[in-house]
Short mmCIF file of C-alpha atoms in Angstrom, two decimals:
data_model
loop_
_atom_site.label_atom_id
_atom_site.label_comp_id
_atom_site.label_asym_id
_atom_site.label_seq_id
_atom_site.Cartn_x
_atom_site.Cartn_y
_atom_site.Cartn_z
CA MET A 1 -81.01 28.82 94.20
CA GLY A 2 -84.04 30.87 94.26
CA ASN A 3 -86.72 31.64 97.05
CA GLU A 4 -87.27 28.90 99.70
CA GLY A 5 -84.97 26.40 97.83
CA LYS A 6 -86.81 26.39 94.51
CA MET A 7 -84.64 26.03 91.45
CA ASN A 8 -84.25 27.05 87.81
CA ILE A 9 -83.94 23.68 86.01
CA LEU A 10 -82.97 23.14 82.34
CA PHE A 11 -83.86 19.92 80.61
CA LEU A 12 -82.06 18.87 77.47
CA THR A 13 -83.52 16.01 75.53
CA LEU A 14 -84.13 14.39 72.27
CA ALA A 15 -87.66 13.43 73.25
CA ASP A 16 -90.17 15.31 71.00
CA PHE A 17 -92.99 16.72 73.17
CA VAL A 18 -94.82 19.99 73.57
CA SER A 19 -96.26 19.77 76.91
CA ILE A 20 -95.43 18.33 80.36
CA GLU A 21 -98.81 16.86 80.55
CA GLU A 22 -97.79 14.13 78.08
CA ARG A 23 -97.00 11.04 79.86
CA ASN A 24 -93.43 9.35 79.76
CA ILE A 25 -90.58 8.89 82.10
CA TYR A 26 -89.32 12.36 81.27
CA THR A 27 -92.40 14.41 81.29
CA ASP A 28 -93.73 12.74 84.48
CA LEU A 29 -90.52 13.85 86.32
CA LEU A 30 -90.50 17.29 84.95
CA ARG A 31 -94.24 17.57 85.98
CA LYS A 32 -93.20 16.52 89.55
CA PHE A 33 -90.36 19.32 89.62
CA TYR A 34 -92.97 21.88 88.37
CA ILE A 35 -95.63 20.77 90.88
CA GLU A 36 -92.98 21.15 93.67
CA GLY A 37 -92.75 24.88 92.75
CA HIS A 38 -89.50 24.90 90.59
CA CYS A 39 -88.97 26.68 87.34
CA VAL A 40 -88.58 24.23 84.42
CA SER A 41 -87.09 25.12 81.13
CA ILE A 42 -86.86 22.71 78.17
CA ILE A 43 -85.27 22.31 74.98
CA SER A 44 -86.99 19.55 72.91
CA PRO A 45 -86.26 18.98 69.16
CA VAL A 46 -88.51 18.64 66.26
CA GLU A 47 -86.83 17.16 63.11
CA ARG A 48 -86.57 18.94 59.83
CA ARG A 49 -88.77 16.44 57.97
CA LYS A 50 -91.81 17.69 60.08
CA LYS A 51 -91.32 21.30 58.40
CA VAL A 52 -91.61 23.30 61.51
CA LYS A 53 -89.50 26.02 62.46
CA THR A 54 -87.99 26.63 65.93
CA THR A 55 -90.64 28.00 68.24
CA TYR A 56 -90.69 29.18 71.82
CA LEU A 57 -93.74 28.03 73.89
CA LYS A 58 -94.24 29.98 76.99
CA THR A 59 -97.19 28.10 78.55
CA GLU A 60 -97.11 28.67 82.17
CA GLU A 61 -95.52 31.11 84.63
CA ARG A 62 -92.55 28.74 85.54
CA LEU A 63 -92.59 26.62 82.48
CA ASN A 64 -90.57 27.27 79.27
CA ILE A 65 -90.35 24.96 76.28
CA VAL A 66 -88.25 25.71 73.20
CA LYS A 67 -89.06 23.24 70.27
CA LEU A 68 -85.74 23.23 68.51
CA ARG A 69 -85.56 22.30 64.85
CA ILE A 70 -82.80 19.96 64.20
CA GLY A 71 -81.63 17.63 61.27
CA ASN A 72 -83.46 14.23 60.71
CA ILE A 73 -82.41 11.57 63.14
CA GLN A 74 -85.15 8.93 62.74
CA LYS A 75 -86.54 7.44 59.58
CA THR A 76 -83.38 8.63 57.47
CA ASN A 77 -80.25 7.19 56.26
CA LYS A 78 -77.01 6.70 58.32
CA VAL A 79 -75.13 9.60 56.90
CA GLU A 80 -77.94 12.18 57.50
CA LYS A 81 -78.49 10.73 61.04
CA GLY A 82 -74.72 10.95 61.80
CA ILE A 83 -74.33 14.65 60.54
CA SER A 84 -77.57 15.55 62.57
CA MET A 85 -76.18 14.01 65.75
CA ILE A 86 -72.79 15.73 65.45
CA THR A 87 -74.53 19.25 64.94
CA LEU A 88 -76.89 18.73 67.80
CA GLU A 89 -74.83 20.48 70.60
CA THR A 90 -74.12 23.61 68.52
CA LEU A 91 -77.88 24.02 67.87
CA PHE A 92 -78.69 23.47 71.65
CA ILE A 93 -76.10 26.11 72.59
CA LYS A 94 -77.60 28.55 70.32
CA ALA A 95 -80.96 27.93 71.63
CA VAL A 96 -79.66 28.26 75.22
CA LYS A 97 -78.16 31.64 74.42
CA LYS A 98 -81.10 32.89 72.39
CA TYR A 99 -83.99 31.81 74.46
CA TYR A 100 -82.51 31.24 78.07
CA GLY A 101 -79.73 33.88 78.02
CA ASN A 102 -81.38 35.70 81.03
CA ILE A 103 -81.96 32.54 83.12
CA LYS A 104 -79.38 31.36 85.62
CA PHE A 105 -79.94 27.64 85.96
CA ASP A 106 -79.16 25.74 89.37
CA LEU A 107 -79.63 22.24 87.68
CA VAL A 108 -79.03 20.88 84.18
CA LEU A 109 -81.09 17.44 83.61
CA TYR A 110 -80.25 15.47 80.46
CA SER A 111 -80.30 11.86 79.35
CA THR A 112 -78.51 9.50 76.95
CA PRO A 113 -79.27 9.13 74.31
CA PRO A 114 -77.53 11.24 72.95
CA ILE A 115 -74.08 11.67 74.27
CA THR A 116 -73.51 14.51 71.60
CA LEU A 117 -74.93 17.23 73.85
CA GLN A 118 -71.87 17.19 76.07
CA LYS A 119 -70.60 20.67 74.77
CA ALA A 120 -74.10 22.18 75.54
CA VAL A 121 -74.10 20.73 79.04
CA ASN A 122 -70.69 21.92 79.61
CA TYR A 123 -71.54 25.43 78.34
CA VAL A 124 -74.43 25.89 80.80
CA LYS A 125 -72.47 24.39 83.64
CA LYS A 126 -69.58 26.77 83.26
CA ARG A 127 -72.00 29.87 82.48
CA ASP A 128 -74.12 29.44 85.59
CA GLN A 129 -71.97 27.29 87.86
CA ALA A 130 -74.95 24.74 87.49
CA VAL A 131 -75.09 21.30 89.04
CA THR A 132 -75.19 18.65 86.08
CA TYR A 133 -77.09 15.50 86.40
CA LEU A 134 -77.06 12.68 83.64
CA MET A 135 -79.82 10.29 83.62
CA LEU A 136 -78.12 7.38 82.04
CA LYS A 137 -80.56 5.55 79.64
CA ASP A 138 -78.22 3.86 77.27
CA ILE A 139 -74.45 3.11 77.08
CA PHE A 140 -73.14 4.36 73.68
CA PRO A 141 -71.26 3.63 71.62
CA GLN A 142 -70.74 0.13 73.18
CA ASN A 143 -74.41 -0.64 72.51
CA ALA A 144 -73.52 -0.19 68.75
CA VAL A 145 -70.53 -2.39 69.01
CA ASP A 146 -72.61 -5.26 70.60
CA LEU A 147 -75.10 -5.21 67.90
CA GLY A 148 -72.45 -4.94 64.94
CA MET A 149 -73.18 -1.42 63.99
CA LEU A 150 -69.76 -0.05 65.08
CA THR A 151 -66.37 -1.85 65.48
CA LYS A 152 -63.28 -0.82 67.64
CA ARG A 153 -61.00 -1.15 64.59
CA GLY A 154 -61.04 -0.21 60.95
CA VAL A 155 -63.08 2.61 59.49
CA LYS A 156 -66.03 2.19 62.01
CA GLY A 157 -63.38 2.13 64.69
CA VAL A 158 -62.58 5.81 63.97
CA LEU A 159 -66.34 6.69 64.65
CA TYR A 160 -66.06 4.47 67.82
CA ARG A 161 -63.25 6.44 69.20
CA TYR A 162 -64.76 9.70 68.50
CA PHE A 163 -68.09 8.72 70.23
CA ARG A 164 -66.18 7.04 73.01
CA LYS A 165 -64.32 10.24 73.77
CA LYS A 166 -67.63 12.01 73.90
CA GLU A 167 -68.90 9.44 76.29
CA GLU A 168 -66.02 9.99 78.63
CA ARG A 169 -66.10 13.82 78.40
CA LEU A 170 -69.89 13.66 79.32
CA TYR A 171 -69.30 11.55 82.23
CA LYS A 172 -66.44 13.90 83.38
CA ASP A 173 -68.82 16.93 82.93
CA SER A 174 -71.66 15.37 84.77
CA ASP A 175 -71.52 16.11 88.60
CA TYR A 176 -73.88 13.13 89.18
CA ILE A 177 -74.72 10.20 86.97
CA GLY A 178 -78.00 8.46 87.65
CA CYS A 179 -78.19 4.68 86.46
CA MET A 180 -81.31 2.76 85.84
CA SER A 181 -80.13 -0.34 87.82
CA GLN A 182 -77.46 -1.83 89.95
CA ALA A 183 -75.95 -3.68 86.83
CA ASN A 184 -75.76 -0.30 85.25
CA ILE A 185 -73.83 1.17 88.17
CA THR A 186 -71.43 -1.89 88.16
CA TYR A 187 -70.80 -1.49 84.54
CA ILE A 188 -70.13 2.16 84.50
CA LYS A 189 -67.59 1.87 87.33
CA ARG A 190 -65.83 -1.07 85.90
CA HIS A 191 -65.47 0.47 82.38
CA ASN A 192 -64.83 4.18 83.45
CA PRO A 193 -62.36 3.98 86.46
CA LYS A 194 -61.50 7.47 86.15
CA ILE A 195 -64.88 8.47 87.30
CA GLY A 196 -65.33 9.21 90.85
CA ALA A 197 -67.51 6.43 92.42
CA ASP A 198 -69.34 8.88 94.60
CA LYS A 199 -70.97 10.61 91.51
CA ILE A 200 -72.65 7.34 90.36
CA GLU A 201 -76.01 6.54 91.90
CA LEU A 202 -79.24 4.58 91.29
CA CYS A 203 -81.82 6.80 89.66
CA PRO A 204 -84.25 4.32 87.92
CA ASN A 205 -86.86 4.86 85.25
CA CYS A 206 -89.80 6.32 86.94
CA ILE A 207 -93.38 7.26 86.22
CA GLU A 208 -96.40 8.93 87.85
CA PRO A 209 -98.66 5.67 87.73
CA ILE A 210 -102.07 5.66 86.32
CA TYR A 211 -103.75 2.47 87.37
CA GLN A 212 -106.23 1.37 84.71
CA THR A 213 -108.05 -1.77 85.18
CA VAL A 214 -110.69 -3.25 82.87
CA SER A 215 -113.61 -5.38 83.50
CA GLU A 216 -114.21 -8.73 81.90
CA LYS A 217 -116.89 -6.93 79.64
CA GLU A 218 -114.49 -4.19 78.69
CA LYS A 219 -111.55 -6.73 78.19
CA LYS A 220 -114.11 -8.68 75.81
CA GLU A 221 -115.02 -5.57 73.97
CA ILE A 222 -111.37 -4.53 73.39
CA ARG A 223 -110.31 -7.90 72.14
CA GLU A 224 -113.27 -8.04 69.73
CA LYS A 225 -112.45 -4.72 68.40
CA LEU A 226 -108.90 -5.94 67.60
CA GLY A 227 -110.06 -9.12 66.29
CA ILE A 228 -108.39 -11.07 69.03
CA PRO A 229 -109.92 -14.28 70.37
CA VAL A 230 -111.46 -13.42 73.99
CA GLU A 231 -110.85 -16.96 75.59
CA CYS A 232 -106.95 -17.14 74.68
CA HIS A 233 -104.09 -15.93 76.93
CA LEU A 234 -102.97 -12.63 75.11
CA PHE A 235 -99.24 -11.81 75.22
CA LEU A 236 -98.41 -8.18 74.45
CA TYR A 237 -95.42 -6.66 73.16
CA GLY A 238 -95.42 -2.80 72.88
CA GLY A 239 -92.49 -0.58 72.09
CA ASN A 240 -89.66 -0.04 69.73
CA LEU A 241 -88.97 -2.71 67.03
CA GLY A 242 -85.33 -2.16 66.40
CA LYS A 243 -82.05 -4.04 66.56
CA PRO A 244 -81.68 -3.75 70.42
CA GLN A 245 -84.97 -5.89 70.70
CA GLY A 246 -83.47 -8.88 68.74
CA ILE A 247 -86.51 -8.89 66.31
CA PRO A 248 -85.20 -12.01 64.36
CA PHE A 249 -85.40 -14.04 67.67
CA LEU A 250 -89.05 -12.57 68.24
CA VAL A 251 -89.81 -13.99 64.76
CA GLN A 252 -88.35 -17.38 65.82
CA CYS A 253 -90.50 -17.51 69.00
CA LEU A 254 -93.71 -16.56 67.05
CA LYS A 255 -92.94 -19.49 64.67
CA CYS A 256 -92.71 -21.86 67.54
CA VAL A 257 -96.31 -21.05 68.64
CA LYS A 258 -97.83 -21.06 65.34
CA GLY A 259 -101.06 -22.95 65.35
CA ASN A 260 -101.22 -22.87 69.22
CA SER A 261 -104.90 -21.72 69.78
CA LYS A 262 -104.36 -21.22 73.47
CA VAL A 263 -102.03 -18.11 73.04
CA TYR A 264 -102.23 -14.95 70.96
CA PHE A 265 -99.43 -12.57 70.48
CA LEU A 266 -100.10 -8.96 69.96
CA VAL A 267 -97.16 -6.80 68.71
CA ILE A 268 -97.42 -2.98 68.59
CA GLY A 269 -94.68 -0.63 67.61
CA ASN A 270 -92.53 0.97 65.07
CA GLY A 271 -88.73 0.56 64.23
CA THR A 272 -86.18 -0.24 61.73
CA GLU A 273 -87.00 -4.12 62.15
CA TYR A 274 -90.83 -3.65 61.69
CA LYS A 275 -90.50 -4.93 58.16
CA LYS A 276 -89.03 -8.18 59.26
CA LEU A 277 -92.06 -9.07 61.44
CA GLU A 278 -94.34 -7.81 58.64
CA ALA A 279 -92.52 -10.08 56.27
CA PHE A 280 -92.90 -13.12 58.47
CA ILE A 281 -96.66 -12.52 58.82
CA LYS A 282 -97.22 -12.06 55.32
CA ALA A 283 -95.22 -15.20 54.38
CA GLU A 284 -96.66 -17.49 57.07
CA ASN A 285 -99.96 -15.94 58.01
CA PRO A 286 -100.17 -17.13 61.49
CA GLU A 287 -103.44 -16.98 62.91
CA ASN A 288 -102.42 -16.25 66.52
CA VAL A 289 -100.24 -13.20 65.84
CA LYS A 290 -101.28 -9.51 65.10
CA LEU A 291 -98.88 -6.75 64.14
CA MET A 292 -99.87 -3.17 64.65
CA LYS A 293 -98.04 0.17 64.09
CA GLU A 294 -97.44 2.34 67.04
CA LEU A 295 -100.66 3.75 68.62
CA PRO A 296 -101.45 6.95 70.38
CA LYS A 297 -100.50 6.56 74.03
CA GLU A 298 -104.03 6.81 75.18
CA ASP A 299 -105.10 3.92 72.92
CA TYR A 300 -102.24 1.61 73.73
CA ASP A 301 -102.94 2.30 77.62
CA LYS A 302 -106.31 0.74 77.17
CA ILE A 303 -105.01 -2.50 75.51
CA VAL A 304 -102.28 -3.24 78.12
CA PRO A 305 -104.71 -4.18 80.91
CA ALA A 306 -106.83 -6.02 78.34
CA SER A 307 -103.83 -8.29 77.96
CA ASP A 308 -102.76 -11.24 80.13
CA ILE A 309 -98.93 -11.00 79.88
CA GLY A 310 -96.40 -8.27 78.83
CA MET A 311 -93.30 -9.17 77.05
CA ILE A 312 -89.81 -7.70 77.10
CA PHE A 313 -87.24 -8.70 74.37
CA LEU A 314 -83.50 -7.72 74.40
CA ASP A 315 -80.84 -8.91 71.94
CA HIS A 316 -78.70 -11.62 73.43
CA ARG A 317 -75.52 -10.11 72.12
CA PHE A 318 -75.73 -7.09 74.46
CA SER A 319 -72.73 -6.74 76.89
CA ILE A 320 -74.26 -3.67 78.45
CA PRO A 321 -77.17 -3.72 80.78
CA ASN A 322 -80.39 -2.38 79.47
CA PHE A 323 -83.45 -1.82 81.35
CA PRO A 324 -86.33 -0.96 78.98
CA SER A 325 -88.93 1.50 80.37
CA ARG A 326 -91.64 -0.27 78.75
CA ILE A 327 -91.84 -2.71 81.66
CA LEU A 328 -93.47 0.08 83.71
CA SER A 329 -96.70 0.23 81.55
CA TYR A 330 -97.06 -3.62 82.14
CA MET A 331 -96.59 -3.20 85.87
CA GLN A 332 -98.96 -0.22 86.33
CA ALA A 333 -101.68 -2.30 84.42
CA GLY A 334 -101.23 -5.11 86.74
CA ILE A 335 -100.18 -7.62 84.27
CA PRO A 336 -97.09 -10.16 84.87
CA VAL A 337 -94.04 -9.96 82.59
CA LEU A 338 -92.28 -12.41 80.39
CA ALA A 339 -88.81 -11.16 79.83
CA LEU A 340 -86.43 -12.54 77.09
CA THR A 341 -83.04 -10.93 77.66
CA ASP A 342 -79.14 -11.10 77.46
CA THR A 343 -77.00 -11.97 80.22
CA SER A 344 -75.84 -8.52 81.10
CA THR A 345 -78.98 -6.84 82.21
CA ASP A 346 -80.61 -7.43 85.68
CA ILE A 347 -84.20 -6.65 84.61
CA GLY A 348 -84.91 -10.32 85.05
CA GLU A 349 -83.48 -10.48 88.52
CA VAL A 350 -85.72 -7.53 89.29
CA ILE A 351 -88.79 -9.29 87.77
CA GLU A 352 -88.22 -12.54 89.85
CA ARG A 353 -87.31 -10.75 92.93
CA GLY A 354 -90.56 -8.81 92.78
CA LYS A 355 -92.37 -12.00 91.87
CA PHE A 356 -94.21 -10.39 88.93
CA GLY A 357 -93.13 -12.57 86.11
CA VAL A 358 -90.60 -14.81 84.53
CA SER A 359 -87.21 -14.11 82.88
CA VAL A 360 -85.29 -16.41 80.35
CA LYS A 361 -82.30 -15.92 77.96
CA SER A 362 -82.98 -14.52 74.39
CA ASN A 363 -81.09 -16.96 72.22
CA ARG A 364 -82.99 -20.31 72.64
CA THR A 365 -86.67 -20.71 71.60
CA GLU A 366 -86.68 -23.68 73.96
CA ASP A 367 -86.28 -21.12 76.83
CA PHE A 368 -89.15 -18.87 75.48
CA ILE A 369 -91.41 -21.81 75.43
CA ARG A 370 -90.54 -22.88 78.88
CA GLY A 371 -91.03 -19.28 80.09
CA MET A 372 -94.30 -18.98 78.59
CA ASN A 373 -95.63 -22.37 80.01
CA VAL A 374 -94.35 -21.38 83.58
CA LEU A 375 -96.72 -18.27 83.31
CA LEU A 376 -99.46 -20.34 81.57
CA SER A 377 -99.44 -22.93 84.40
CA GLU A 378 -100.03 -20.12 87.11
CA LYS A 379 -103.27 -20.50 88.69
CA ASP A 380 -103.82 -16.80 89.37
CA LEU A 381 -101.91 -14.35 86.93
CA SER A 382 -103.62 -11.45 88.63
CA GLU A 383 -101.50 -12.32 91.73
CA LEU A 384 -98.29 -11.76 89.89
CA GLY A 385 -99.78 -8.50 88.37
CA LYS A 386 -100.49 -7.23 91.86
CA ASN A 387 -96.97 -7.86 92.83
CA GLY A 388 -95.80 -5.85 89.92
CA VAL A 389 -98.08 -2.98 91.05
CA ASP A 390 -96.56 -3.13 94.56
CA TYR A 391 -93.10 -3.21 93.32
CA LEU A 392 -93.80 -0.22 91.12
CA GLU A 393 -95.17 1.77 94.05
CA SER A 394 -92.10 1.01 96.00
CA HIS A 395 -89.29 1.60 93.45
CA TYR A 396 -90.36 3.27 90.21
CA THR A 397 -92.65 6.41 90.94
CA VAL A 398 -91.41 9.94 90.05
CA GLN A 399 -91.16 10.61 93.91
CA VAL A 400 -88.32 8.30 94.12
CA ASP A 401 -86.26 10.02 91.51
CA TYR A 402 -87.29 13.45 92.66
CA ASP A 403 -86.07 12.70 96.12
CA ILE A 404 -82.68 11.24 94.73
CA ILE A 405 -82.08 14.16 92.68
CA MET A 406 -83.10 16.69 95.24
CA SER A 407 -80.92 15.07 97.92
CA HIS A 408 -77.80 16.68 96.40
CA PHE A 409 -79.35 20.20 97.21
CA ALA A 410 -80.20 19.69 100.84
CA GLY A 411 -78.90 22.56 102.84
CA ARG A 412 -78.23 24.75 99.94
CA GLU A 413 -79.50 28.25 99.72
#
């Protein structure tokens, strides 16, 4: 380690960003490390379709960012995505050698997805005797099996076994594995008994909160601008619209509330299942549903506090415990949460333990209606929202993750 315990940190990611001033669970944490005096080096990809060459951004004295050109992973076919994923680690290793060959790293931070950075992680670990810390954000390839995208037998079984070996090697090469929730910890220990239990710990999704409140006047202006009735209860879903979110079930839920003038549903996001929602709206033209493409974060963050209730959707088939980070935007905005989830996640238990929302299972529209009505019967939704803010302050700020990770370096020189 460097002077006064300050470290050289390498962050490997698939998140596409050019500045740690951007706001998400990764940049917020990296900004915390930087503010605390550590040197932060990043490799963040840019896909080939954007037609940008690999560039090295030296923006601050202790901050380095390599924007690495990779193959297309999003908005492409499965073959190209597969090839791009498999070639990732070779590209990342070359970037480390070219741009960070003169830096001895103390800590390598990385997240899943993807598991296919395993060789890059191992390269830096061996080269620098660095501590390696995996922030586990999804459990692949089992999540793909749950959704029918992979199978454990047949042709797709070959792919499953390849990725499963990658997953096992990544866990082995990681000195510490930070899980999003207690259910994640339990799952990883149960399905990976060869991993030392002492390397697995809680390291939840965390942010640097920015509390945005809106007056009744501002709320009215925002809703009028969006063409949303001012007097109704506004339910917001913001985030990815893909297979993990169980969009067909969301469509069924929206059909159940069609014509209900007391509630309005605003869905904002992109993803492979966006067209299913779009087709439903074109076919049935519900008056209380609005679908919008993903917005710039600043614009989206203004809409959240102008809503009454935030929604979480997870496909009921999941056997792995997901914990969507989008819940944090609802919590910091002070609005309660309606979660519709599988039986494996513990996000619903967290919501109800913190008393900032309601959780039901995501395979029966009757349960959706019940959860919605429970919230609508609340005399004061703002009280639930305040509980969410308090829970966020106690459990999900970047200080929490920073302290967890740095605890492994206590006493090191």
